[in-house]
PDB file of C-alpha atoms and ligand atoms in Angstrom:
ATOM      1  CA  MET A   1      -7.726  -5.456  12.537  1.00  0.00           C
ATOM      2  CA  ALA A   2      -9.544  -2.733  10.599  1.00  0.00           C
ATOM      3  CA  PHE A   3     -12.179  -5.002   9.087  1.00  0.00           C
ATOM      4  CA  ARG A   4     -15.530  -4.344  10.751  1.00  0.00           C
ATOM      5  CA  ALA A   5     -18.211  -5.281   8.197  1.00  0.00           C
ATOM      6  CA  LYS A   6     -20.879  -7.759   9.311  1.00  0.00           C
ATOM      7  CA  HIS A   7     -21.847  -8.692   5.756  1.00  0.00           C
ATOM      8  CA  LEU A   8     -20.093  -8.369   2.428  1.00  0.00           C
ATOM      9  CA  LEU A   9     -22.871  -6.810   0.384  1.00  0.00           C
ATOM     10  CA  GLY A  10     -20.896  -4.389  -1.730  1.00  0.00           C
ATOM     11  CA  ILE A  11     -17.674  -2.435  -2.051  1.00  0.00           C
ATOM     12  CA  GLU A  12     -19.747   0.674  -1.339  1.00  0.00           C
ATOM     13  CA  HIS A  13     -19.695  -0.090   2.400  1.00  0.00           C
ATOM     14  CA  LEU A  14     -15.983  -0.913   2.757  1.00  0.00           C
ATOM     15  CA  GLY A  15     -13.236   1.494   3.749  1.00  0.00           C
ATOM     16  CA  PRO A  16      -9.771   1.451   2.120  1.00  0.00           C
ATOM     17  CA  ASP A  17      -8.322   0.030   5.373  1.00  0.00           C
ATOM     18  CA  GLU A  18     -10.802  -2.860   5.292  1.00  0.00           C
ATOM     19  CA  ILE A  19      -9.972  -3.569   1.655  1.00  0.00           C
ATOM     20  CA  THR A  20      -6.259  -3.637   2.457  1.00  0.00           C
ATOM     21  CA  ASP A  21      -6.840  -5.931   5.448  1.00  0.00           C
ATOM     22  CA  LEU A  22      -8.751  -8.371   3.302  1.00  0.00           C
ATOM     23  CA  LEU A  23      -6.190  -8.373   0.492  1.00  0.00           C
ATOM     24  CA  ASP A  24      -3.318  -8.901   2.959  1.00  0.00           C
ATOM     25  CA  LEU A  25      -5.039 -11.954   4.408  1.00  0.00           C
ATOM     26  CA  ALA A  26      -5.887 -13.220   0.909  1.00  0.00           C
ATOM     27  CA  ASP A  27      -2.169 -13.048   0.028  1.00  0.00           C
ATOM     28  CA  GLN A  28      -1.538 -15.580   2.790  1.00  0.00           C
ATOM     29  CA  TYR A  29      -4.236 -17.843   1.409  1.00  0.00           C
ATOM     30  CA  VAL A  30      -2.630 -17.725  -2.033  1.00  0.00           C
ATOM     31  CA  ASP A  31       0.413 -19.344  -0.397  1.00  0.00           C
ATOM     32  CA  LEU A  32      -1.705 -21.982   1.351  1.00  0.00           C
ATOM     33  CA  ASN A  33      -3.539 -22.773  -1.896  1.00  0.00           C
ATOM     34  CA  ARG A  34      -0.224 -23.450  -3.623  1.00  0.00           C
ATOM     35  CA  GLN A  35       0.732 -26.159  -1.106  1.00  0.00           C
ATOM     36  CA  ASP A  36      -0.024 -29.847  -1.582  1.00  0.00           C
ATOM     37  CA  VAL A  37      -2.197 -29.862   1.508  1.00  0.00           C
ATOM     38  CA  LYS A  38      -4.549 -26.904   1.331  1.00  0.00           C
ATOM     39  CA  HIS A  39      -6.382 -26.991   4.590  1.00  0.00           C
ATOM     40  CA  SER A  40      -7.049 -24.823   7.593  1.00  0.00           C
ATOM     41  CA  GLU A  41      -9.491 -25.146  10.484  1.00  0.00           C
ATOM     42  CA  VAL A  42     -10.561 -21.505  10.579  1.00  0.00           C
ATOM     43  CA  LEU A  43     -14.210 -22.282   9.751  1.00  0.00           C
ATOM     44  CA  SER A  44     -14.263 -25.724  11.322  1.00  0.00           C
ATOM     45  CA  GLY A  45     -17.710 -26.625  12.669  1.00  0.00           C
ATOM     46  CA  LEU A  46     -19.385 -23.729  10.845  1.00  0.00           C
ATOM     47  CA  THR A  47     -22.014 -24.094   8.131  1.00  0.00           C
ATOM     48  CA  GLN A  48     -21.872 -22.285   4.805  1.00  0.00           C
ATOM     49  CA  ILE A  49     -24.849 -22.335   2.437  1.00  0.00           C
ATOM     50  CA  ASN A  50     -24.500 -21.254  -1.186  1.00  0.00           C
ATOM     51  CA  MET A  51     -27.694 -20.037  -2.841  1.00  0.00           C
ATOM     52  CA  PHE A  52     -27.270 -19.260  -6.518  1.00  0.00           C
ATOM     53  CA  PHE A  53     -30.465 -18.058  -8.174  1.00  0.00           C
ATOM     54  CA  GLU A  54     -28.487 -17.381 -11.363  1.00  0.00           C
ATOM     55  CA  ASN A  55     -26.032 -19.553 -13.281  1.00  0.00           C
ATOM     56  CA  SER A  56     -22.429 -19.444 -12.217  1.00  0.00           C
ATOM     57  CA  THR A  57     -19.350 -21.520 -12.887  1.00  0.00           C
ATOM     58  CA  ARG A  58     -16.310 -19.936 -11.317  1.00  0.00           C
ATOM     59  CA  THR A  59     -17.926 -17.911  -8.541  1.00  0.00           C
ATOM     60  CA  GLN A  60     -19.874 -20.832  -7.124  1.00  0.00           C
ATOM     61  CA  ALA A  61     -16.987 -23.300  -7.469  1.00  0.00           C
ATOM     62  CA  SER A  62     -14.650 -20.806  -5.904  1.00  0.00           C
ATOM     63  CA  PHE A  63     -16.904 -20.125  -2.876  1.00  0.00           C
ATOM     64  CA  GLU A  64     -17.387 -23.862  -2.399  1.00  0.00           C
ATOM     65  CA  LEU A  65     -13.664 -24.592  -2.504  1.00  0.00           C
ATOM     66  CA  ALA A  66     -12.917 -21.627  -0.251  1.00  0.00           C
ATOM     67  CA  GLY A  67     -15.304 -22.880   2.429  1.00  0.00           C
ATOM     68  CA  LYS A  68     -14.046 -26.461   2.208  1.00  0.00           C
ATOM     69  CA  ARG A  69     -10.406 -25.416   2.450  1.00  0.00           C
ATOM     70  CA  LEU A  70     -11.244 -23.535   5.645  1.00  0.00           C
ATOM     71  CA  GLY A  71     -12.960 -26.589   7.110  1.00  0.00           C
ATOM     72  CA  ALA A  72     -16.611 -25.424   6.923  1.00  0.00           C
ATOM     73  CA  ASP A  73     -19.546 -27.707   6.168  1.00  0.00           C
ATOM     74  CA  VAL A  74     -20.598 -26.413   2.763  1.00  0.00           C
ATOM     75  CA  MET A  75     -23.976 -26.970   1.189  1.00  0.00           C
ATOM     76  CA  ASN A  76     -24.914 -25.911  -2.336  1.00  0.00           C
ATOM     77  CA  MET A  77     -28.631 -25.351  -2.670  1.00  0.00           C
ATOM     78  CA  ALA A  78     -29.884 -26.386  -6.099  1.00  0.00           C
ATOM     79  CA  MET A  79     -32.077 -23.335  -6.565  1.00  0.00           C
ATOM     80  CA  GLN A  80     -33.470 -24.526  -9.903  1.00  0.00           C
ATOM     81  CA  ALA A  81     -34.971 -27.541  -8.142  1.00  0.00           C
ATOM     82  CA  SER A  82     -35.979 -25.767  -4.929  1.00  0.00           C
ATOM     83  CA  SER A  83     -39.355 -24.500  -3.705  1.00  0.00           C
ATOM     84  CA  VAL A  84     -38.587 -21.200  -5.418  1.00  0.00           C
ATOM     85  CA  LYS A  85     -39.941 -22.932  -8.492  1.00  0.00           C
ATOM     86  CA  LYS A  86     -43.177 -23.554  -6.555  1.00  0.00           C
ATOM     87  CA  GLY A  87     -43.576 -19.829  -5.909  1.00  0.00           C
ATOM     88  CA  GLU A  88     -41.840 -19.447  -2.556  1.00  0.00           C
ATOM     89  CA  THR A  89     -40.504 -15.930  -2.100  1.00  0.00           C
ATOM     90  CA  LEU A  90     -36.839 -15.134  -1.604  1.00  0.00           C
ATOM     91  CA  ILE A  91     -37.534 -14.094   1.968  1.00  0.00           C
ATOM     92  CA  ASP A  92     -39.384 -17.317   2.814  1.00  0.00           C
ATOM     93  CA  THR A  93     -36.541 -19.376   1.384  1.00  0.00           C
ATOM     94  CA  ALA A  94     -34.087 -17.320   3.407  1.00  0.00           C
ATOM     95  CA  LEU A  95     -36.074 -17.716   6.623  1.00  0.00           C
ATOM     96  CA  THR A  96     -36.281 -21.469   6.094  1.00  0.00           C
ATOM     97  CA  LEU A  97     -32.537 -21.695   5.658  1.00  0.00           C
ATOM     98  CA  ASN A  98     -31.981 -19.350   8.575  1.00  0.00           C
ATOM     99  CA  ALA A  99     -33.829 -21.786  10.825  1.00  0.00           C
ATOM    100  CA  MET A 100     -31.097 -24.338  10.025  1.00  0.00           C
ATOM    101  CA  HIS A 101     -28.543 -22.011  11.681  1.00  0.00           C
ATOM    102  CA  PRO A 102     -26.030 -21.363   8.917  1.00  0.00           C
ATOM    103  CA  ASP A 103     -23.062 -19.143   9.765  1.00  0.00           C
ATOM    104  CA  LEU A 104     -22.403 -17.921   6.236  1.00  0.00           C
ATOM    105  CA  LEU A 105     -24.854 -17.438   3.409  1.00  0.00           C
ATOM    106  CA  VAL A 106     -23.485 -16.832  -0.093  1.00  0.00           C
ATOM    107  CA  VAL A 107     -26.142 -15.451  -2.432  1.00  0.00           C
ATOM    108  CA  ARG A 108     -26.332 -14.649  -6.136  1.00  0.00           C
ATOM    109  CA  HIS A 109     -29.584 -13.191  -7.417  1.00  0.00           C
ATOM    110  CA  PRO A 110     -30.727 -11.636 -10.705  1.00  0.00           C
ATOM    111  CA  GLN A 111     -32.343  -8.654  -8.952  1.00  0.00           C
ATOM    112  CA  SER A 112     -30.319  -5.672  -7.769  1.00  0.00           C
ATOM    113  CA  GLY A 113     -30.796  -5.188  -4.040  1.00  0.00           C
ATOM    114  CA  ALA A 114     -32.142  -8.698  -3.368  1.00  0.00           C
ATOM    115  CA  VAL A 115     -29.086  -9.727  -1.349  1.00  0.00           C
ATOM    116  CA  ASN A 116     -29.236  -6.607   0.850  1.00  0.00           C
ATOM    117  CA  LEU A 117     -32.894  -7.325   1.567  1.00  0.00           C
ATOM    118  CA  LEU A 118     -32.099 -10.900   2.504  1.00  0.00           C
ATOM    119  CA  ALA A 119     -29.296  -9.832   4.835  1.00  0.00           C
ATOM    120  CA  GLU A 120     -31.855  -7.930   6.933  1.00  0.00           C
ATOM    121  CA  LYS A 121     -33.860 -11.110   7.518  1.00  0.00           C
ATOM    122  CA  VAL A 122     -31.211 -13.594   8.638  1.00  0.00           C
ATOM    123  CA  ASN A 123     -28.896 -13.953  11.627  1.00  0.00           C
ATOM    124  CA  CYS A 124     -25.726 -14.984   9.823  1.00  0.00           C
ATOM    125  CA  ALA A 125     -23.126 -13.233   7.692  1.00  0.00           C
ATOM    126  CA  VAL A 126     -24.260 -12.736   4.082  1.00  0.00           C
ATOM    127  CA  LEU A 127     -21.897 -12.511   1.124  1.00  0.00           C
ATOM    128  CA  ASN A 128     -23.122 -11.043  -2.135  1.00  0.00           C
ATOM    129  CA  ALA A 129     -21.985 -13.225  -5.039  1.00  0.00           C
ATOM    130  CA  GLY A 130     -23.542 -10.819  -7.551  1.00  0.00           C
ATOM    131  CA  ASP A 131     -26.954  -9.117  -7.518  1.00  0.00           C
ATOM    132  CA  GLY A 132     -28.392  -7.930 -10.833  1.00  0.00           C
ATOM    133  CA  ARG A 133     -26.475  -4.946 -12.149  1.00  0.00           C
ATOM    134  CA  HIS A 134     -25.682  -3.744  -8.656  1.00  0.00           C
ATOM    135  CA  GLU A 135     -22.537  -5.209  -7.060  1.00  0.00           C
ATOM    136  CA  HIS A 136     -20.195  -8.194  -7.174  1.00  0.00           C
ATOM    137  CA  PRO A 137     -17.796  -7.341  -4.334  1.00  0.00           C
ATOM    138  CA  THR A 138     -15.665 -10.497  -4.288  1.00  0.00           C
ATOM    139  CA  GLN A 139     -15.003 -10.079  -8.022  1.00  0.00           C
ATOM    140  CA  ALA A 140     -13.708  -6.531  -7.481  1.00  0.00           C
ATOM    141  CA  LEU A 141     -11.586  -7.732  -4.555  1.00  0.00           C
ATOM    142  CA  LEU A 142     -10.043 -10.569  -6.541  1.00  0.00           C
ATOM    143  CA  ASP A 143      -9.386  -8.156  -9.402  1.00  0.00           C
ATOM    144  CA  ALA A 144      -7.721  -5.785  -6.928  1.00  0.00           C
ATOM    145  CA  LEU A 145      -5.507  -8.560  -5.554  1.00  0.00           C
ATOM    146  CA  THR A 146      -4.547  -9.608  -9.089  1.00  0.00           C
ATOM    147  CA  ILE A 147      -3.625  -6.010  -9.968  1.00  0.00           C
ATOM    148  CA  ARG A 148      -1.717  -5.462  -6.711  1.00  0.00           C
ATOM    149  CA  ARG A 149       0.371  -8.597  -7.252  1.00  0.00           C
ATOM    150  CA  ALA A 150       1.043  -7.883 -10.939  1.00  0.00           C
ATOM    151  CA  LYS A 151       1.803  -4.168 -10.569  1.00  0.00           C
ATOM    152  CA  GLY A 152       3.227  -4.131  -7.048  1.00  0.00           C
ATOM    153  CA  ARG A 153       0.701  -1.503  -5.920  1.00  0.00           C
ATOM    154  CA  LEU A 154      -2.992  -0.655  -5.954  1.00  0.00           C
ATOM    155  CA  HIS A 155      -2.909   3.126  -6.227  1.00  0.00           C
ATOM    156  CA  ARG A 156      -2.153   5.722  -8.897  1.00  0.00           C
ATOM    157  CA  LEU A 157      -2.757   3.281 -11.726  1.00  0.00           C
ATOM    158  CA  ASN A 158      -4.629   4.052 -14.937  1.00  0.00           C
ATOM    159  CA  VAL A 159      -7.297   1.433 -15.451  1.00  0.00           C
ATOM    160  CA  ALA A 160      -9.570   1.116 -18.491  1.00  0.00           C
ATOM    161  CA  ILE A 161     -12.800  -0.832 -17.983  1.00  0.00           C
ATOM    162  CA  CYS A 162     -14.103  -1.665 -21.442  1.00  0.00           C
ATOM    163  CA  GLY A 163     -17.282  -2.873 -23.089  1.00  0.00           C
ATOM    164  CA  ASP A 164     -20.700  -3.534 -21.654  1.00  0.00           C
ATOM    165  CA  ILE A 165     -20.568  -1.272 -18.608  1.00  0.00           C
ATOM    166  CA  ALA A 166     -24.340  -0.668 -18.427  1.00  0.00           C
ATOM    167  CA  HIS A 167     -25.208  -4.261 -17.545  1.00  0.00           C
ATOM    168  CA  SER A 168     -22.180  -5.000 -15.418  1.00  0.00           C
ATOM    169  CA  ARG A 169     -22.089  -5.369 -11.644  1.00  0.00           C
ATOM    170  CA  VAL A 170     -18.396  -6.196 -12.055  1.00  0.00           C
ATOM    171  CA  ALA A 171     -17.765  -2.736 -13.534  1.00  0.00           C
ATOM    172  CA  ARG A 172     -19.702  -1.031 -10.734  1.00  0.00           C
ATOM    173  CA  SER A 173     -17.856  -2.799  -7.919  1.00  0.00           C
ATOM    174  CA  ASN A 174     -14.511  -2.261  -9.628  1.00  0.00           C
ATOM    175  CA  LEU A 175     -15.199   1.426 -10.165  1.00  0.00           C
ATOM    176  CA  LEU A 176     -15.974   1.842  -6.482  1.00  0.00           C
ATOM    177  CA  LEU A 177     -12.966  -0.131  -5.289  1.00  0.00           C
ATOM    178  CA  LEU A 178     -10.415   1.384  -7.651  1.00  0.00           C
ATOM    179  CA  GLY A 179     -11.721   4.853  -6.814  1.00  0.00           C
ATOM    180  CA  LYS A 180     -11.425   4.250  -3.064  1.00  0.00           C
ATOM    181  CA  MET A 181      -7.811   3.165  -3.558  1.00  0.00           C
ATOM    182  CA  GLU A 182      -7.038   6.324  -5.556  1.00  0.00           C
ATOM    183  CA  ASN A 183      -6.633   5.017  -9.065  1.00  0.00           C
ATOM    184  CA  ARG A 184      -7.751   6.722 -12.269  1.00  0.00           C
ATOM    185  CA  VAL A 185     -10.498   4.786 -13.978  1.00  0.00           C
ATOM    186  CA  ARG A 186     -11.689   5.256 -17.542  1.00  0.00           C
ATOM    187  CA  LEU A 187     -14.766   3.667 -19.053  1.00  0.00           C
ATOM    188  CA  VAL A 188     -14.514   2.702 -22.697  1.00  0.00           C
ATOM    189  CA  GLY A 189     -17.413   1.530 -24.856  1.00  0.00           C
ATOM    190  CA  PRO A 190     -20.286   2.543 -27.094  1.00  0.00           C
ATOM    191  CA  SER A 191     -22.687   5.098 -25.602  1.00  0.00           C
ATOM    192  CA  THR A 192     -25.501   2.505 -25.807  1.00  0.00           C
ATOM    193  CA  LEU A 193     -23.600   0.355 -23.288  1.00  0.00           C
ATOM    194  CA  MET A 194     -22.858   3.129 -20.787  1.00  0.00           C
ATOM    195  CA  PRO A 195     -25.101   3.524 -17.736  1.00  0.00           C
ATOM    196  CA  SER A 196     -27.415   6.536 -17.909  1.00  0.00           C
ATOM    197  CA  ALA A 197     -26.107   7.963 -14.620  1.00  0.00           C
ATOM    198  CA  ILE A 198     -22.514   7.945 -15.860  1.00  0.00           C
ATOM    199  CA  GLY A 199     -21.930  11.521 -14.671  1.00  0.00           C
ATOM    200  CA  GLU A 200     -22.204  10.423 -11.024  1.00  0.00           C
ATOM    201  CA  PHE A 201     -19.176   8.149 -11.251  1.00  0.00           C
ATOM    202  CA  GLY A 202     -16.662  10.942 -11.771  1.00  0.00           C
ATOM    203  CA  VAL A 203     -14.689   9.035 -14.404  1.00  0.00           C
ATOM    204  CA  GLU A 204     -13.496   9.720 -17.928  1.00  0.00           C
ATOM    205  CA  VAL A 205     -15.606   8.133 -20.667  1.00  0.00           C
ATOM    206  CA  TYR A 206     -14.309   7.180 -24.126  1.00  0.00           C
ATOM    207  CA  GLU A 207     -16.165   5.853 -27.137  1.00  0.00           C
ATOM    208  CA  ASP A 208     -12.963   5.085 -29.005  1.00  0.00           C
ATOM    209  CA  MET A 209     -10.761   2.162 -27.886  1.00  0.00           C
ATOM    210  CA  LYS A 210      -7.559   3.677 -29.225  1.00  0.00           C
ATOM    211  CA  GLU A 211      -7.969   6.833 -27.171  1.00  0.00           C
ATOM    212  CA  GLY A 212      -9.403   5.013 -24.180  1.00  0.00           C
ATOM    213  CA  LEU A 213      -6.515   2.570 -23.915  1.00  0.00           C
ATOM    214  CA  LYS A 214      -3.768   5.145 -24.397  1.00  0.00           C
ATOM    215  CA  ASP A 215      -1.056   4.591 -21.780  1.00  0.00           C
ATOM    216  CA  VAL A 216      -3.172   2.591 -19.345  1.00  0.00           C
ATOM    217  CA  ASP A 217      -1.623   0.097 -16.902  1.00  0.00           C
ATOM    218  CA  VAL A 218      -4.618  -2.225 -16.778  1.00  0.00           C
ATOM    219  CA  VAL A 219      -7.117  -3.206 -19.484  1.00  0.00           C
ATOM    220  CA  MET A 220     -10.219  -4.820 -18.022  1.00  0.00           C
ATOM    221  CA  MET A 221     -12.532  -6.350 -20.616  1.00  0.00           C
ATOM    222  CA  LEU A 222     -16.169  -7.175 -19.868  1.00  0.00           C
ATOM    223  CA  ARG A 223     -18.476  -9.749 -21.347  1.00  0.00           C
ATOM    224  CA  LEU A 224     -21.213  -8.561 -23.644  1.00  0.00           C
ATOM    225  CA  GLN A 225     -24.138  -9.528 -21.365  1.00  0.00           C
ATOM    226  CA  LYS A 226     -26.595 -10.608 -24.006  1.00  0.00           C
ATOM    227  CA  GLU A 227     -28.987 -12.123 -21.462  1.00  0.00           C
ATOM    228  CA  ARG A 228     -29.538  -8.675 -19.952  1.00  0.00           C
ATOM    229  CA  MET A 229     -30.173  -6.959 -23.299  1.00  0.00           C
ATOM    230  CA  ASP A 230     -33.527  -6.591 -24.952  1.00  0.00           C
ATOM    231  CA  GLY A 231     -32.147  -5.801 -28.397  1.00  0.00           C
ATOM    232  CA  GLY A 232     -30.710  -2.814 -30.209  1.00  0.00           C
ATOM    233  CA  PHE A 233     -27.570  -2.244 -28.115  1.00  0.00           C
ATOM    234  CA  ILE A 234     -25.016  -3.167 -30.780  1.00  0.00           C
ATOM    235  CA  PRO A 235     -25.261  -3.317 -34.578  1.00  0.00           C
ATOM    236  CA  SER A 236     -23.760  -6.833 -34.808  1.00  0.00           C
ATOM    237  CA  GLU A 237     -21.180  -8.928 -32.955  1.00  0.00           C
ATOM    238  CA  ARG A 238     -18.818  -8.599 -35.907  1.00  0.00           C
ATOM    239  CA  GLU A 239     -19.051  -4.842 -35.902  1.00  0.00           C
ATOM    240  CA  TYR A 240     -18.684  -4.799 -32.107  1.00  0.00           C
ATOM    241  CA  TYR A 241     -15.519  -6.881 -32.291  1.00  0.00           C
ATOM    242  CA  HIS A 242     -14.135  -4.602 -34.953  1.00  0.00           C
ATOM    243  CA  ARG A 243     -14.640  -1.480 -32.825  1.00  0.00           C
ATOM    244  CA  TYR A 244     -14.347  -2.750 -29.246  1.00  0.00           C
ATOM    245  CA  GLY A 245     -12.902  -6.267 -29.285  1.00  0.00           C
ATOM    246  CA  LEU A 246      -9.451  -6.323 -27.690  1.00  0.00           C
ATOM    247  CA  ASP A 247      -6.849  -7.396 -30.280  1.00  0.00           C
ATOM    248  CA  SER A 248      -3.109  -6.782 -30.413  1.00  0.00           C
ATOM    249  CA  GLU A 249      -3.500  -3.618 -32.451  1.00  0.00           C
ATOM    250  CA  LYS A 250      -5.784  -1.959 -29.882  1.00  0.00           C
ATOM    251  CA  LEU A 251      -3.719  -3.287 -26.966  1.00  0.00           C
ATOM    252  CA  GLY A 252      -0.705  -1.630 -28.599  1.00  0.00           C
ATOM    253  CA  HIS A 253      -2.011   1.743 -27.365  1.00  0.00           C
ATOM    254  CA  ALA A 254      -1.782   0.709 -23.705  1.00  0.00           C
ATOM    255  CA  LYS A 255       1.523   0.765 -21.787  1.00  0.00           C
ATOM    256  CA  PRO A 256       3.931  -1.953 -23.011  1.00  0.00           C
ATOM    257  CA  ASP A 257       3.597  -3.747 -19.658  1.00  0.00           C
ATOM    258  CA  ALA A 258      -0.171  -3.312 -19.346  1.00  0.00           C
ATOM    259  CA  ILE A 259      -2.027  -6.364 -18.081  1.00  0.00           C
ATOM    260  CA  VAL A 260      -5.226  -7.759 -19.607  1.00  0.00           C
ATOM    261  CA  MET A 261      -8.100  -8.889 -17.383  1.00  0.00           C
ATOM    262  CA  HIS A 262     -11.525 -10.466 -17.879  1.00  0.00           C
ATOM    263  CA  PRO A 263     -13.878 -11.733 -15.134  1.00  0.00           C
ATOM    264  CA  GLY A 264     -15.129 -14.574 -17.319  1.00  0.00           C
ATOM    265  CA  PRO A 265     -17.026 -16.158 -18.893  1.00  0.00           C
ATOM    266  CA  MET A 266     -15.419 -14.864 -22.104  1.00  0.00           C
ATOM    267  CA  ASN A 267     -16.950 -14.511 -25.535  1.00  0.00           C
ATOM    268  CA  ARG A 268     -13.826 -15.103 -27.613  1.00  0.00           C
ATOM    269  CA  GLY A 269     -13.967 -13.190 -30.869  1.00  0.00           C
ATOM    270  CA  VAL A 270     -16.633 -10.822 -29.499  1.00  0.00           C
ATOM    271  CA  GLU A 271     -15.045  -8.708 -26.743  1.00  0.00           C
ATOM    272  CA  ILE A 272     -11.589 -10.285 -26.807  1.00  0.00           C
ATOM    273  CA  ASP A 273      -9.306 -12.040 -29.250  1.00  0.00           C
ATOM    274  CA  GLY A 274      -8.529 -15.594 -28.102  1.00  0.00           C
ATOM    275  CA  THR A 275      -4.764 -15.191 -28.620  1.00  0.00           C
ATOM    276  CA  ILE A 276      -4.617 -12.182 -26.296  1.00  0.00           C
ATOM    277  CA  ALA A 277      -6.688 -13.988 -23.660  1.00  0.00           C
ATOM    278  CA  ASP A 278      -4.207 -16.894 -23.769  1.00  0.00           C
ATOM    279  CA  ASP A 279      -1.018 -14.798 -23.925  1.00  0.00           C
ATOM    280  CA  ILE A 280       0.645 -15.499 -20.582  1.00  0.00           C
ATOM    281  CA  ASN A 281       2.830 -12.423 -20.951  1.00  0.00           C
ATOM    282  CA  ARG A 282      -0.155 -10.066 -21.034  1.00  0.00           C
ATOM    283  CA  SER A 283      -3.230 -11.850 -19.759  1.00  0.00           C
ATOM    284  CA  VAL A 284      -3.803 -12.422 -16.018  1.00  0.00           C
ATOM    285  CA  ILE A 285      -7.179 -14.098 -16.525  1.00  0.00           C
ATOM    286  CA  GLN A 286      -6.071 -17.395 -14.940  1.00  0.00           C
ATOM    287  CA  GLU A 287      -4.498 -15.505 -12.008  1.00  0.00           C
ATOM    288  CA  GLN A 288      -7.872 -13.830 -11.456  1.00  0.00           C
ATOM    289  CA  VAL A 289      -9.466 -17.246 -10.994  1.00  0.00           C
ATOM    290  CA  GLU A 290      -6.687 -18.288  -8.607  1.00  0.00           C
ATOM    291  CA  MET A 291      -7.057 -15.074  -6.575  1.00  0.00           C
ATOM    292  CA  GLY A 292     -10.818 -15.672  -6.421  1.00  0.00           C
ATOM    293  CA  VAL A 293     -10.460 -18.637  -4.079  1.00  0.00           C
ATOM    294  CA  ALA A 294      -7.997 -16.825  -1.793  1.00  0.00           C
ATOM    295  CA  VAL A 295     -10.101 -13.645  -1.620  1.00  0.00           C
ATOM    296  CA  ARG A 296     -13.238 -15.612  -0.746  1.00  0.00           C
ATOM    297  CA  MET A 297     -11.371 -17.481   1.990  1.00  0.00           C
ATOM    298  CA  ALA A 298     -10.191 -14.168   3.422  1.00  0.00           C
ATOM    299  CA  ALA A 299     -13.649 -12.594   3.199  1.00  0.00           C
ATOM    300  CA  MET A 300     -15.299 -15.475   5.026  1.00  0.00           C
ATOM    301  CA  GLU A 301     -12.630 -15.597   7.720  1.00  0.00           C
ATOM    302  CA  LEU A 302     -12.904 -11.855   8.401  1.00  0.00           C
ATOM    303  CA  LEU A 303     -16.703 -11.923   8.581  1.00  0.00           C
ATOM    304  CA  VAL A 304     -16.570 -14.797  11.052  1.00  0.00           C
ATOM    305  CA  ARG A 305     -13.969 -12.968  13.161  1.00  0.00           C
ATOM    306  CA  VAL A 306     -16.201  -9.873  13.319  1.00  0.00           C
ATOM    307  CA  ARG A 307     -19.191 -12.043  14.331  1.00  0.00           C
ATOM    308  CA  ARG A 308     -17.184 -13.749  17.070  1.00  0.00           C
ATOM    309  CA  LYS A 309     -16.042 -10.418  18.481  1.00  0.00           C
ATOM    310  CA  THR A 310     -19.577  -9.049  18.414  1.00  0.00           C
ATOM    311  CA  THR A 311     -21.080 -12.046  20.190  1.00  0.00           C
ATOM    312  CA  ALA A 312     -18.273 -11.954  22.740  1.00  0.00           C
ATOM    313  CA  GLY A 313     -19.501  -8.427  23.557  1.00  0.00           C
ATOM    314  CA  VAL A 314     -16.342  -6.712  22.365  1.00  0.00           C
ATOM    315  CA  MET A 315     -16.751  -3.403  20.545  1.00  0.00           C
ATOM    316  CA  VAL A 316     -15.932  -3.684  16.854  1.00  0.00           C
TER     317      VAL A 316
HETATM  318  C1  NCD B 401     -19.475 -12.034 -13.871  1.00  0.00           C
HETATM  319  C2  NCD B 401     -20.838 -12.004 -13.240  1.00  0.00           C
HETATM  320  O1  NCD B 401     -21.502 -13.010 -13.104  1.00  0.00           O
HETATM  321  O2  NCD B 401     -21.224 -10.912 -12.874  1.00  0.00           O
HETATM  322  N1  NCD B 401     -18.875 -13.278 -13.899  1.00  0.00           N
HETATM  323  C3  NCD B 401     -18.266 -13.752 -12.786  1.00  0.00           C
HETATM  324  O3  NCD B 401     -18.748 -13.670 -11.689  1.00  0.00           O
HETATM  325  N2  NCD B 401     -17.061 -14.290 -12.964  1.00  0.00           N
HETATM  326  C4  NCD B 401     -19.439 -11.366 -15.167  1.00  0.00           C
HETATM  327  C5  NCD B 401     -20.276 -11.903 -16.280  1.00  0.00           C
HETATM  328  O4  NCD B 401     -21.190 -12.692 -16.097  1.00  0.00           O
HETATM  329  O5  NCD B 401     -19.985 -11.479 -17.408  1.00  0.00           O
END
């Protein structure tokens, strides 16, 4: 087994061999999840705590299901109602939970770097479920599995990541992962929604959708993250849809068998046309959700395996 990470904090720290290991195991979990009885004992007796300091629908549900299907005791902390509201710091909350001996801690936090900081303070494996604009590793991994299954490979593909790149941890983790697996990534969107350090990424940047989508294999749309904007990024949603919203005309510039992805939640009629999102011949958005559960099962199993090896005194 190549996987050696003690935490899953970002794609940045994973090697291509570790990514492949994880996706191979996730493939097996896709099969299990399609059975009537979806249960394994891999995490039996272990405790998983989910701490979401930011709203989430699919990521939290998916981590919860993943843990339950592997037999863990799963607890969802209601962070809105917790002592955080009374002024407790992130670290104090983490130390309190740590004293309850969890084995896996799944954390989403609005601040970039908060999950890394927390991982230094606890004894268990920490999984980053999204921190600020930094990373969202399980999203990139589930996107990679979706692409690999749809295209039959995860290398030498042309992938366009489109829209609000500046505010997106999904874009950052995907850029890192797709780069490590030797794909060509293009970023498409208005200059106001591109990160300032775009030069460091070593990717092609397009302001025009038609040019940006030309002959790509994968079109990945991103949500316009209005909650992270303080005004002035786009003229109007209507104008944005006109220039950057994915409709059949713009998709016509991609390869005829190009797939359409979106991490969700979607703003229909803003970054994507509802008919495209629902077109089962082009859109793999529901597959992404399905892969999410399998990838999270695989990630948690691998982290626990590494922990067990380490505590058994075996070199990892
Ligand atoms: C993404 C997130 O929270 O970063 N959603 C998700 O995890 N499925 C993207 C988004 O919020 O737009």
